[in-house]
Coordinates of C-alpha atoms in Angstrom, one line a residue:
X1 CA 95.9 143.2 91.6
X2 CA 93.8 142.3 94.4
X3 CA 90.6 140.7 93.3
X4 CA 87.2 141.4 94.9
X5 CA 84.3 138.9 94.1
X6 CA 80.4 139.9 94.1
X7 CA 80.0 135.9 95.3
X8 CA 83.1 135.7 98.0
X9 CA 82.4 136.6 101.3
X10 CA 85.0 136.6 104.3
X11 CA 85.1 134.3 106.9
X12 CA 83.2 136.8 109.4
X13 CA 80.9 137.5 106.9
X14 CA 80.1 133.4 106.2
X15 CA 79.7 133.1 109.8
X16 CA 77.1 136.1 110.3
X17 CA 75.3 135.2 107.1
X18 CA 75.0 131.3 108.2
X19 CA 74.3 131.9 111.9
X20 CA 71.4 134.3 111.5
X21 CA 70.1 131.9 108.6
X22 CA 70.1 128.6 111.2
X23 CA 68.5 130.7 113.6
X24 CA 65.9 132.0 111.2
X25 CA 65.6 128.1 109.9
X26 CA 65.4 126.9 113.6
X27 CA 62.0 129.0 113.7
X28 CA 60.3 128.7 110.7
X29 CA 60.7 124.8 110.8
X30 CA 59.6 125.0 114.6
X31 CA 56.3 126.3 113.0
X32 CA 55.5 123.9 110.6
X33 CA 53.1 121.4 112.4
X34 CA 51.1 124.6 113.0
X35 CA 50.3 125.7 109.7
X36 CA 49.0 124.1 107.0
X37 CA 50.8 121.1 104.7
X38 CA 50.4 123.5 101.8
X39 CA 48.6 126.8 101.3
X40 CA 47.4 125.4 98.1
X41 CA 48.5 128.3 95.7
X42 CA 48.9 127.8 92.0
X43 CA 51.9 129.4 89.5
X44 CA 50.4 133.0 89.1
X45 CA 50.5 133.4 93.2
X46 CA 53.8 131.8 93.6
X47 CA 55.7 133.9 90.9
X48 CA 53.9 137.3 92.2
X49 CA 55.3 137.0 95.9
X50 CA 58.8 135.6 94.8
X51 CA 59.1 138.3 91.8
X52 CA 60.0 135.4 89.6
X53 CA 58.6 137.2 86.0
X54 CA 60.9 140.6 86.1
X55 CA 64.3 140.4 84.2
X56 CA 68.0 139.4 85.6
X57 CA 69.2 142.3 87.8
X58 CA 72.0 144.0 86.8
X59 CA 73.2 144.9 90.2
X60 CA 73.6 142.4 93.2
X61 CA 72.4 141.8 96.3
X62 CA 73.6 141.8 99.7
X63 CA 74.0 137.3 100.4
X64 CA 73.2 137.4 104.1
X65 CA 70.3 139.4 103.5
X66 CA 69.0 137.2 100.8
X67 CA 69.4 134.4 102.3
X68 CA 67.0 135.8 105.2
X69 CA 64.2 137.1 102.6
X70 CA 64.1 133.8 99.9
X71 CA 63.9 131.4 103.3
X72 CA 61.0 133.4 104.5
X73 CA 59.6 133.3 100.9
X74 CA 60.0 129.6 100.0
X75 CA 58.5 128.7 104.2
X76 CA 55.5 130.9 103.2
X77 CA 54.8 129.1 99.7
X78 CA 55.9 125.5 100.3
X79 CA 54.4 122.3 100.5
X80 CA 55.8 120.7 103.7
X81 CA 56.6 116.6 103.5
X82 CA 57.9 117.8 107.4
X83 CA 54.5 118.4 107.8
X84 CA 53.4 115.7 110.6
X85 CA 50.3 115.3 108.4
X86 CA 52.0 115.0 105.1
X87 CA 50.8 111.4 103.8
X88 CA 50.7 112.3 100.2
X89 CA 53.8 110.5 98.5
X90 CA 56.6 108.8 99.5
X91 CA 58.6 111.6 100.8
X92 CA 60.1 111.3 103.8
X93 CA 60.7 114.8 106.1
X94 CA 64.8 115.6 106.1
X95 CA 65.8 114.7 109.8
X96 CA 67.9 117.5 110.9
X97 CA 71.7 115.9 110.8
X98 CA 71.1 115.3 107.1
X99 CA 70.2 118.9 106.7
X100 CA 73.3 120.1 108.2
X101 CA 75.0 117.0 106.9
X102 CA 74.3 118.5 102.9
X103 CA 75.1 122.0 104.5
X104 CA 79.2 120.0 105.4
X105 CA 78.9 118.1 101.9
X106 CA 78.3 121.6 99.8
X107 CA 81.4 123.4 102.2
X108 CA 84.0 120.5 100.7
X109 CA 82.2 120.2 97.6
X110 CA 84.2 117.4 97.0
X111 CA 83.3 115.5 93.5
X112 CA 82.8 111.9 94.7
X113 CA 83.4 110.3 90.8
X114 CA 87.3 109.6 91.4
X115 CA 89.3 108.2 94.7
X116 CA 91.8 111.2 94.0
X117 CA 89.7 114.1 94.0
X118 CA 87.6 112.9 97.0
X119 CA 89.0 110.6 99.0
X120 CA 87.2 110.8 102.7
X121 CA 83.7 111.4 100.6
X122 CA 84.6 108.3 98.3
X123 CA 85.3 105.5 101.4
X124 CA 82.6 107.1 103.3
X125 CA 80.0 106.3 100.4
X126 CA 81.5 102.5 100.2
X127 CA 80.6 102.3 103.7
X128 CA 76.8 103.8 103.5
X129 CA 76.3 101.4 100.4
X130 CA 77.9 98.8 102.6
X131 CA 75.6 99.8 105.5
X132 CA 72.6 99.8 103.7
X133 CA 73.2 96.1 102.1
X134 CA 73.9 94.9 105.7
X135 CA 70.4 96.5 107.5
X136 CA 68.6 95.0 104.2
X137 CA 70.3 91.8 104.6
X138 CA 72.1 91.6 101.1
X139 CA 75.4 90.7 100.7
X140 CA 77.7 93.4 102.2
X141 CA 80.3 92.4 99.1
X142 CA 77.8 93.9 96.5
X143 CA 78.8 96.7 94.8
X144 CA 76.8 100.4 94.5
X145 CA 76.3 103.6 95.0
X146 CA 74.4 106.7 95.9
X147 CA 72.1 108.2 93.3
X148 CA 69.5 110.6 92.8
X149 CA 66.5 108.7 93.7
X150 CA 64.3 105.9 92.7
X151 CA 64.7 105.9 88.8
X152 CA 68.0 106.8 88.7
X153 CA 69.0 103.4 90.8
X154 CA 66.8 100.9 88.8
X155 CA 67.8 102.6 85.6
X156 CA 71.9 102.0 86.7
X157 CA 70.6 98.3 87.4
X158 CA 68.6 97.7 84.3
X159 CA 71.7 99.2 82.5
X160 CA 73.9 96.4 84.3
X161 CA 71.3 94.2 83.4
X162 CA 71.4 95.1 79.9
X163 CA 75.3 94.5 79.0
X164 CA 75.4 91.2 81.3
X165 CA 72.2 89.6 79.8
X166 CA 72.5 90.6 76.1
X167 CA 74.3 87.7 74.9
X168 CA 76.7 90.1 72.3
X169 CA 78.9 93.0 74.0
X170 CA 76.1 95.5 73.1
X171 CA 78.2 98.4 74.5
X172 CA 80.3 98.4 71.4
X173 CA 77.6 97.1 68.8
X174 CA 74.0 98.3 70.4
X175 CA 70.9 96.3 70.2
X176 CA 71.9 96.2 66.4
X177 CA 74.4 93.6 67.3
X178 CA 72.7 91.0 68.3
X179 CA 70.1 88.6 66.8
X180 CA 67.3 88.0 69.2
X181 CA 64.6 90.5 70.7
X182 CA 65.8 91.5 74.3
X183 CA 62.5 91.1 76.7
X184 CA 62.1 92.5 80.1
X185 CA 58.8 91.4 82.5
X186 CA 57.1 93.4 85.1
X187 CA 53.8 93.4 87.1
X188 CA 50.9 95.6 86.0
X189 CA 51.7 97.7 90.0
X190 CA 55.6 98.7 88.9
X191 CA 56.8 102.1 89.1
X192 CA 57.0 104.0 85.5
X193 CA 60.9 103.8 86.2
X194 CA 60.5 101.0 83.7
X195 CA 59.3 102.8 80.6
X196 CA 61.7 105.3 80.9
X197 CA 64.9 102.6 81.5
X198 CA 63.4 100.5 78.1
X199 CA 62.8 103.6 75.9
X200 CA 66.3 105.2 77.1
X201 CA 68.1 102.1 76.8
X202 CA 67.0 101.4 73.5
X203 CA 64.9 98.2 74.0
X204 CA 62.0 100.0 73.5
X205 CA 58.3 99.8 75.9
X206 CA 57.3 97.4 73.8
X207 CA 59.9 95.1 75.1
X208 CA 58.0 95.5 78.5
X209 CA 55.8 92.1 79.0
X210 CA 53.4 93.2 81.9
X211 CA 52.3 90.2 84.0
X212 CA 49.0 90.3 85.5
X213 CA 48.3 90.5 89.0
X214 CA 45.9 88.7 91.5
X215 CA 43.8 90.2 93.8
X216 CA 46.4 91.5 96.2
X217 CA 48.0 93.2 93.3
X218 CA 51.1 91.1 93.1
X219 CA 52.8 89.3 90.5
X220 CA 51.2 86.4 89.4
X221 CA 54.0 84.2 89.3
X222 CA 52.4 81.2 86.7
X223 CA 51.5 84.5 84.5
X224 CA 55.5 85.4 84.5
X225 CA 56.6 81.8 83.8
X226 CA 54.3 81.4 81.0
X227 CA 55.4 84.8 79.4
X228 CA 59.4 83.8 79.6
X229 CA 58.5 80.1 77.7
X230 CA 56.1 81.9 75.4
X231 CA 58.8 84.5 74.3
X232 CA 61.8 81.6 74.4
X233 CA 59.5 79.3 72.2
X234 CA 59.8 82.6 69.7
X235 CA 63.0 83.3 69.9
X236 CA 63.3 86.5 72.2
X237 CA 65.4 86.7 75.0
X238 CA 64.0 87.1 78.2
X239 CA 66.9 89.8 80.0
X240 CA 65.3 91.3 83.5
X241 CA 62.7 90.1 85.8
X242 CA 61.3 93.0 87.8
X243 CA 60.0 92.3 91.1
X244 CA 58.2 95.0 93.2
X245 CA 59.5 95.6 97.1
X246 CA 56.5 97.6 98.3
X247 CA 54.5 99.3 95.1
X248 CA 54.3 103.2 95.0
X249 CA 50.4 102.9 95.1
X250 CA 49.5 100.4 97.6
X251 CA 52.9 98.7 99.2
X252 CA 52.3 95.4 97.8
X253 CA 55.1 93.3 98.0
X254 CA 55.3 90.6 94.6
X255 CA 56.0 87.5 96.0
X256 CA 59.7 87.6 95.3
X257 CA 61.1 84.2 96.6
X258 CA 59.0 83.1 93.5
X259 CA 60.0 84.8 90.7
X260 CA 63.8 84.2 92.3
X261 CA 63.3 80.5 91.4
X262 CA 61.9 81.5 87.8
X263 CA 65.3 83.9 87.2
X264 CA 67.2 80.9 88.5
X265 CA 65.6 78.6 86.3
X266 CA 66.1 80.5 83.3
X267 CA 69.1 82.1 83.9
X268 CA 67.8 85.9 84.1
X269 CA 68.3 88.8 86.5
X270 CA 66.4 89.3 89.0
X271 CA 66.0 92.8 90.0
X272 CA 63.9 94.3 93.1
X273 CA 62.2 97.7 92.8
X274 CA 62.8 98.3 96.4
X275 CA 63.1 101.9 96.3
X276 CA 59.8 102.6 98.8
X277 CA 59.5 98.9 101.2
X278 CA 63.1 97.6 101.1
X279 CA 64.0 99.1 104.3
X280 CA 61.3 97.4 105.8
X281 CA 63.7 93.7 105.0
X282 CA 65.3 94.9 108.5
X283 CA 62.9 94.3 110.7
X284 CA 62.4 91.7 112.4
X285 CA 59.3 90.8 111.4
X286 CA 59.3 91.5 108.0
X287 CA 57.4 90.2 105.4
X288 CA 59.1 86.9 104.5
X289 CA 58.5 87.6 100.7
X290 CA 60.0 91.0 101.0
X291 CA 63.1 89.6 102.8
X292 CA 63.9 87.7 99.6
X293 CA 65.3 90.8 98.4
X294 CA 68.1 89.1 99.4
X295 CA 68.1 87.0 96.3
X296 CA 68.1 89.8 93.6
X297 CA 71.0 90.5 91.6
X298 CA 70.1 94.1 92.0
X299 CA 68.2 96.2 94.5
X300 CA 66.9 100.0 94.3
X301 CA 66.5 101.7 98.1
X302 CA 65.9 105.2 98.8
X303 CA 67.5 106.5 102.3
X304 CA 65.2 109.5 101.1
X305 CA 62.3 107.7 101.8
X306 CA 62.4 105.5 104.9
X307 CA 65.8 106.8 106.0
X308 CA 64.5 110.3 106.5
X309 CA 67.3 112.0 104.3
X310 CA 66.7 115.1 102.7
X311 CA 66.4 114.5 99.3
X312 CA 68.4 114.0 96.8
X313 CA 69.7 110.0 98.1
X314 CA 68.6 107.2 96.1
X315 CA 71.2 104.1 96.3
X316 CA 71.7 100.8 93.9
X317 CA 73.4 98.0 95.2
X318 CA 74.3 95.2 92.6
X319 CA 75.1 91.3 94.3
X320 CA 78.8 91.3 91.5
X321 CA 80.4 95.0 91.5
X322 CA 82.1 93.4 88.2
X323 CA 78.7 94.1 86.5
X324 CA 78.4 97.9 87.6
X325 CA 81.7 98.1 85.6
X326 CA 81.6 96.2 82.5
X327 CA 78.3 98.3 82.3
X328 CA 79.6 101.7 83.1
X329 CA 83.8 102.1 82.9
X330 CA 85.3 103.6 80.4
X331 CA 89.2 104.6 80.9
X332 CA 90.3 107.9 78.8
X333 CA 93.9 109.1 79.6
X334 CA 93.1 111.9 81.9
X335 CA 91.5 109.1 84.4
X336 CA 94.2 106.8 86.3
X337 CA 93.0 104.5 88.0
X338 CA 94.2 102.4 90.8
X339 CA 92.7 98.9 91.4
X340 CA 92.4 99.4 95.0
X341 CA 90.7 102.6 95.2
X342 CA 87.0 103.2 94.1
X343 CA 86.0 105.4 91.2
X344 CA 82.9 105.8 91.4
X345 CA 82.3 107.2 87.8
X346 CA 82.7 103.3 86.7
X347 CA 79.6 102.2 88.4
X348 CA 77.3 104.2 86.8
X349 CA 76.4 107.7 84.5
X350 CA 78.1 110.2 85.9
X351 CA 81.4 111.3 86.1
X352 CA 80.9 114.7 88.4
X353 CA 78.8 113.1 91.6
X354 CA 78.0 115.1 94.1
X355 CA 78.9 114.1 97.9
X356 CA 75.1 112.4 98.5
X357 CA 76.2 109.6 100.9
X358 CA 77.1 112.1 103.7
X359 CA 73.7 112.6 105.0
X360 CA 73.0 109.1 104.7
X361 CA 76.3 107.8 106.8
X362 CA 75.4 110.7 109.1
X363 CA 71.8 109.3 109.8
X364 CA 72.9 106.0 110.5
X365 CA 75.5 106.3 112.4
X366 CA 73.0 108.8 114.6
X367 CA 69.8 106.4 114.5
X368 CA 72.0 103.3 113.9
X369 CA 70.1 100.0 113.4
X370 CA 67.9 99.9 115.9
X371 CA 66.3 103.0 115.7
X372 CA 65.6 102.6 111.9
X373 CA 63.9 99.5 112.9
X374 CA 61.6 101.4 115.3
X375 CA 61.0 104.0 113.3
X376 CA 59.9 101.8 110.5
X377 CA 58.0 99.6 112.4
X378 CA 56.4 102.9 113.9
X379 CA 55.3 104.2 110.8
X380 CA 53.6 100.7 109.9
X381 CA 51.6 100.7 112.9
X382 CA 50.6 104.0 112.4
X383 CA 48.9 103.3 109.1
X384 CA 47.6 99.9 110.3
X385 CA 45.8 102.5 113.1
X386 CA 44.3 104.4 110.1
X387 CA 43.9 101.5 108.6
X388 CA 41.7 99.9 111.5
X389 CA 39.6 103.4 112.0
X390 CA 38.6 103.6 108.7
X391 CA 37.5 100.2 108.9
X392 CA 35.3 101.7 111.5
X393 CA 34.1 104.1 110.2
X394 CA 30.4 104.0 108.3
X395 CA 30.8 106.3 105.5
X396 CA 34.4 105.1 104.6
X397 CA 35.6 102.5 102.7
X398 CA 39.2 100.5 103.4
X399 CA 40.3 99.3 100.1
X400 CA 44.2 98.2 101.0
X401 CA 46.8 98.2 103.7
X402 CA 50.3 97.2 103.2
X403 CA 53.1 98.4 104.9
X404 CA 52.9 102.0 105.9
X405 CA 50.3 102.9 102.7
X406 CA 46.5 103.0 103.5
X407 CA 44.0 103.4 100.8
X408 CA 40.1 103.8 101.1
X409 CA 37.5 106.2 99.8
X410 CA 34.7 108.4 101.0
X411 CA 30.9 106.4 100.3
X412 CA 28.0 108.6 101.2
X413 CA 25.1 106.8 102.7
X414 CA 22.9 107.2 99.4
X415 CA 25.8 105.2 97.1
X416 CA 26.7 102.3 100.1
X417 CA 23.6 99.9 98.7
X418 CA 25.1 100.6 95.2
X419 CA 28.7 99.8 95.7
X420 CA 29.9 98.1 93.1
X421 CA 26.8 99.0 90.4
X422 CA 28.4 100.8 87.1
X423 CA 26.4 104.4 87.6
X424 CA 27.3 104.5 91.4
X425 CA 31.2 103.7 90.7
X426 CA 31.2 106.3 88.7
X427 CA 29.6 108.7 90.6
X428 CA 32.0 107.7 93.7
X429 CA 35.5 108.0 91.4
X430 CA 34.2 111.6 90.4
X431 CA 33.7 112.6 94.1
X432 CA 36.7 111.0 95.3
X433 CA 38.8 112.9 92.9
X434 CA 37.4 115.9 94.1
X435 CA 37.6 115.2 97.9
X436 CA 41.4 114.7 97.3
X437 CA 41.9 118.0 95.3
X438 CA 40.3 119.8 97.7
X439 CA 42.0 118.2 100.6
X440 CA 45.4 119.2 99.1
X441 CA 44.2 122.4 98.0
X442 CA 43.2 123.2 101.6
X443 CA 46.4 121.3 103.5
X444 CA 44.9 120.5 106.2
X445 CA 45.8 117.4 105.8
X446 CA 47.9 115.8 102.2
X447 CA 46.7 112.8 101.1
X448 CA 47.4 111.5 97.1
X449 CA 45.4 109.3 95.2
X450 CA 45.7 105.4 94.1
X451 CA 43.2 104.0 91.4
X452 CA 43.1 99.9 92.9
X453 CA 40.9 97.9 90.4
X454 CA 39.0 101.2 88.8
X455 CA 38.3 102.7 91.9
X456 CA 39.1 105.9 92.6
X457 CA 40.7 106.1 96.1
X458 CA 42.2 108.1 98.6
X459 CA 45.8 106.8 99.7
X460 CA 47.7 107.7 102.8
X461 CA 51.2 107.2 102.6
X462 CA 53.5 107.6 106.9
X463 CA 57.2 107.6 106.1
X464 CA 57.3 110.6 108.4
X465 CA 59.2 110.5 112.2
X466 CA 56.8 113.8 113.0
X467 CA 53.9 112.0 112.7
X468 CA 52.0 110.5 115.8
X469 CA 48.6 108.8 116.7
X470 CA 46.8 111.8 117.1
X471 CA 47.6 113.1 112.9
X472 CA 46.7 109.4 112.0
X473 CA 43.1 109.7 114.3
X474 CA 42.5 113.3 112.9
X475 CA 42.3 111.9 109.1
X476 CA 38.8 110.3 109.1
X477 CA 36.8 113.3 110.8
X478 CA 38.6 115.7 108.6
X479 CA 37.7 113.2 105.0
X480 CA 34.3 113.0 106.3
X481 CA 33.5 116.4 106.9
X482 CA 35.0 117.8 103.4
X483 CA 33.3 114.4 101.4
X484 CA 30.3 115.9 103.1
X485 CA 30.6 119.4 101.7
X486 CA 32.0 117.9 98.4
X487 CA 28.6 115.2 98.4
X488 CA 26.2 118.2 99.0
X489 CA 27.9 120.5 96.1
X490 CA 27.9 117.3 93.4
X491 CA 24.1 117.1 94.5
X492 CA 23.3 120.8 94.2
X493 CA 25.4 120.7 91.1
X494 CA 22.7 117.7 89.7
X495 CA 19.4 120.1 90.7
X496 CA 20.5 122.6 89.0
X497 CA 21.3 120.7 86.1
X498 CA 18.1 119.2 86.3
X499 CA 16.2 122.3 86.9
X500 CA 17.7 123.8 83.9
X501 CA 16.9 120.9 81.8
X502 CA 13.1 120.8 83.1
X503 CA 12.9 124.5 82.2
X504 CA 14.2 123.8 78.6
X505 CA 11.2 121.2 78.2
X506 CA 8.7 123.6 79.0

């Protein structure tokens, strides 16, 4: 019987279909710096034009020809991090070898968890995580691996954390096994990664001792010691030591060669929440605090952030591969093992892996070193430009600038006497939260949101090779002129209001 599949194609007919979708892809993504970031549409308009609410077709479709139709759909309804004035998270545009590099991963769909079913894919990811620890300056005999992003890495960490640091084998006897409370300490500024690694690892968020900050946002380090000989003196045991390598809302850096010496001194892991800033370690004139990631006994990076790979590519590198394994490996029959290869599926959750680090190698072996470095260092000056023209700028206030993150926030004229007075903070929150909703509702230009100290503010984020000087200089005029419009509708908004109630009185 000769079999015919709905989902085969020959290969003339994979070379038509993917030809005519490159050139297609060529020209939409040509187009994108001349539309909008986002066309600001909510779920009722996206499921309309896609046809996303009718039942599962009975027939098929022709693959080259929908292929054609959903790019032209998903270009017309997207939000676009390749968007030169996308500075609205920490999402990096996909350089184009690690868009075609995916495209070469998916064709040999090899599953990266054991040496024998994927052995180019397997040494090629030892050699990105190798890569990576050498541009960072950690030890290139760490062990790792590619993840999904951010919270997968410092979840695989805290888990490695977790079995070295208990002080029972809690892999065989849980949390139940052991006789002290296990106690984990991060700053007030880290990522929510940590909740969800303490509830899922059964520690619990109350296990979580967050350490105040000082006025830069970072770690207060005598706030940290006191904490771990607080919760010794009670008979807990203090397991992981976060520290933060650029925070998701402003880029601080927590002064990390500090709260090294406090792990040392206590004997606790210290683990670096690098996932945005740790790239940064590589250059050459790096912030010497955030070059002490080379202390940690683990690191989270995200080549999808300041690498430029399409997403998904988070990595965790760990400074004794021993503790990936005696977190992670298990050895039922079916999986034989050799010493001297890698299998992956012992350093962390899962056993199928898709082939992640290809992009990655790809992009460094393209940019190598060097141009990372300039990139980087390009995108930190680019902010520091925002940074210096909002300084400038009358009606706009600069709240924070660390490495390539910007915050400040629109202050009319009327409210600049009253900065800092209860009513006018207030009042200056509740327009700032609608100057960035209608900013991203428009896409002109994307920009998020930080709340630094109760203040509502408007935060710029440049991990983006599109970007140049003249996206950066564009962002004041544009804030100004919608704060403007969004200033005179809250005051129109109070008239009325104030009409009406003068009419009631009468």
């Amino acid at each position: 019987m000769s079999r015919r599949s709905p989902v085969a194609m020959t290969a003339a007919q994979f070379r038509e279909a993917g030809h005519r979708l490159v050139d297609r892809l060529a020209d939409l993504i040509e187009g994108i710096p001349s539309g909008p970031v986002t066309h600001g549409e909510g779920p009722a308009v996206i499921r309309r034009a896609l046809s996303l609410e009718g039942p599962l077709p009975e027939e098929g479709t022709d693959g080259t020809q929908l292929l054609l139709d959903t790019a032209e759909q998903l270009f017309a309804h997207s939000c676009f991090n390749a968007h030169p004035r996308f500075f609205g998270y920490i999402t990096a545009p996909p350089a184009p070898v690690g868009v075609l590099g995916d495209f070469l991963a998916s064709a040999a769909n090899p599953n990266v968890g054991l040496f024998q079913l994927a052995p180019a894919a397997t040494e090629i990811e030892v050699q990105a995580v190798r890569w990576i620890a050498e541009m960072i300056g950690f030890p290139a005999t760490c062990g790792g691996l590619m993840v999904s992003g951010g919270n997968m890495a410092n979840l695989i960490a805290f888990f490695a954390a977790r079995t070295a640091g208990a002080g029972h084998d809690i892999r065989s006897g849980g949390l139940a096994g052991g006789s002290r409370r296990l106690q984990v300490y991060a700053s007030q500024e880290t990522h929510t990664w940590i909740q969800k690694a303490s509830d899922l690892s059964g520690l619990g968020t109350d296990s979580i001792r967050w350490i105040e900050t000082d006025d830069r946002l970072r770690m207060r380090v005598d706030a940290l010691r006191r904490a771990i000989e607080e919760d010794r003196a009670r008979g807990d045991l203090p397991l992981l030591v976060v520290g933060t390598g650029g925070s998701v809302s402003t880029g601080t850096v927590d002064p990390l060669p500090e709260i090294a010496a406090v792990c040392r001194e206590h004997g606790i892991w210290f683990h670096v929440d690098g996932a945005y800033g740790g790239f940064a370690a590589a250059l050459p004139d790096a912030d010497p605090a955030l070059r002490a990631i080379a202390d940690a006994d683990s690191i989270a990076v995200d080549p999808h952030k300041w690498l430029y790979a399409p997403l998904e590519a988070g990595c965790v590198l760990v400074r004794d591969p021993a503790k990936l394994r005696e977190a992670f490996s298990f050895h039922p029959p079916y999986f034989e093992m050799g010493i001297e290869q890698t299998n992956f599926v012992e350093y962390g959750t899962q056993n199928s892996r898709v082939f992640r680090a290809l992009k990655v190698w790809l992009l460094l072996r393209q940019a190598g070193a060097k141009g990372y470095r300039r990139m980087i260092a390009e995108d930190i000056a680019l902010s520091r430009r925002l940074a210096e023209t909002v300084s400038r700028t009358p009606e706009l206030e600069l709240l924070t600038q660390e490495l390539s993150i910007t915050t400040f926030r629109y202050v009319p004229e009327r409210l600049r006497a009253r900065v800092g007075d209860e009513d006018a903070e207030r009042e200056l929150n509740e327009l700032n939260q609608g100057l960035v909703q209608s900013l991203q509702r428009k896409g002109e230009v994307f920009l998020s949101n930080a709340v630094i100290r109760g203040r509502y503010a408007l935060r710029a984020c440049i991990v983006n090779f599109h970007t140049e000087e003249g996206d950066v200089d564009a962002v004041p005029a544009i804030v100004l002129r919608e704060g403007r419009a969004a200033e005179a509708e809250l005051a129109a908004a109070a008239g009325k209001r104030t009409g009406e109630a003068g009419t009631a009185t009468r």
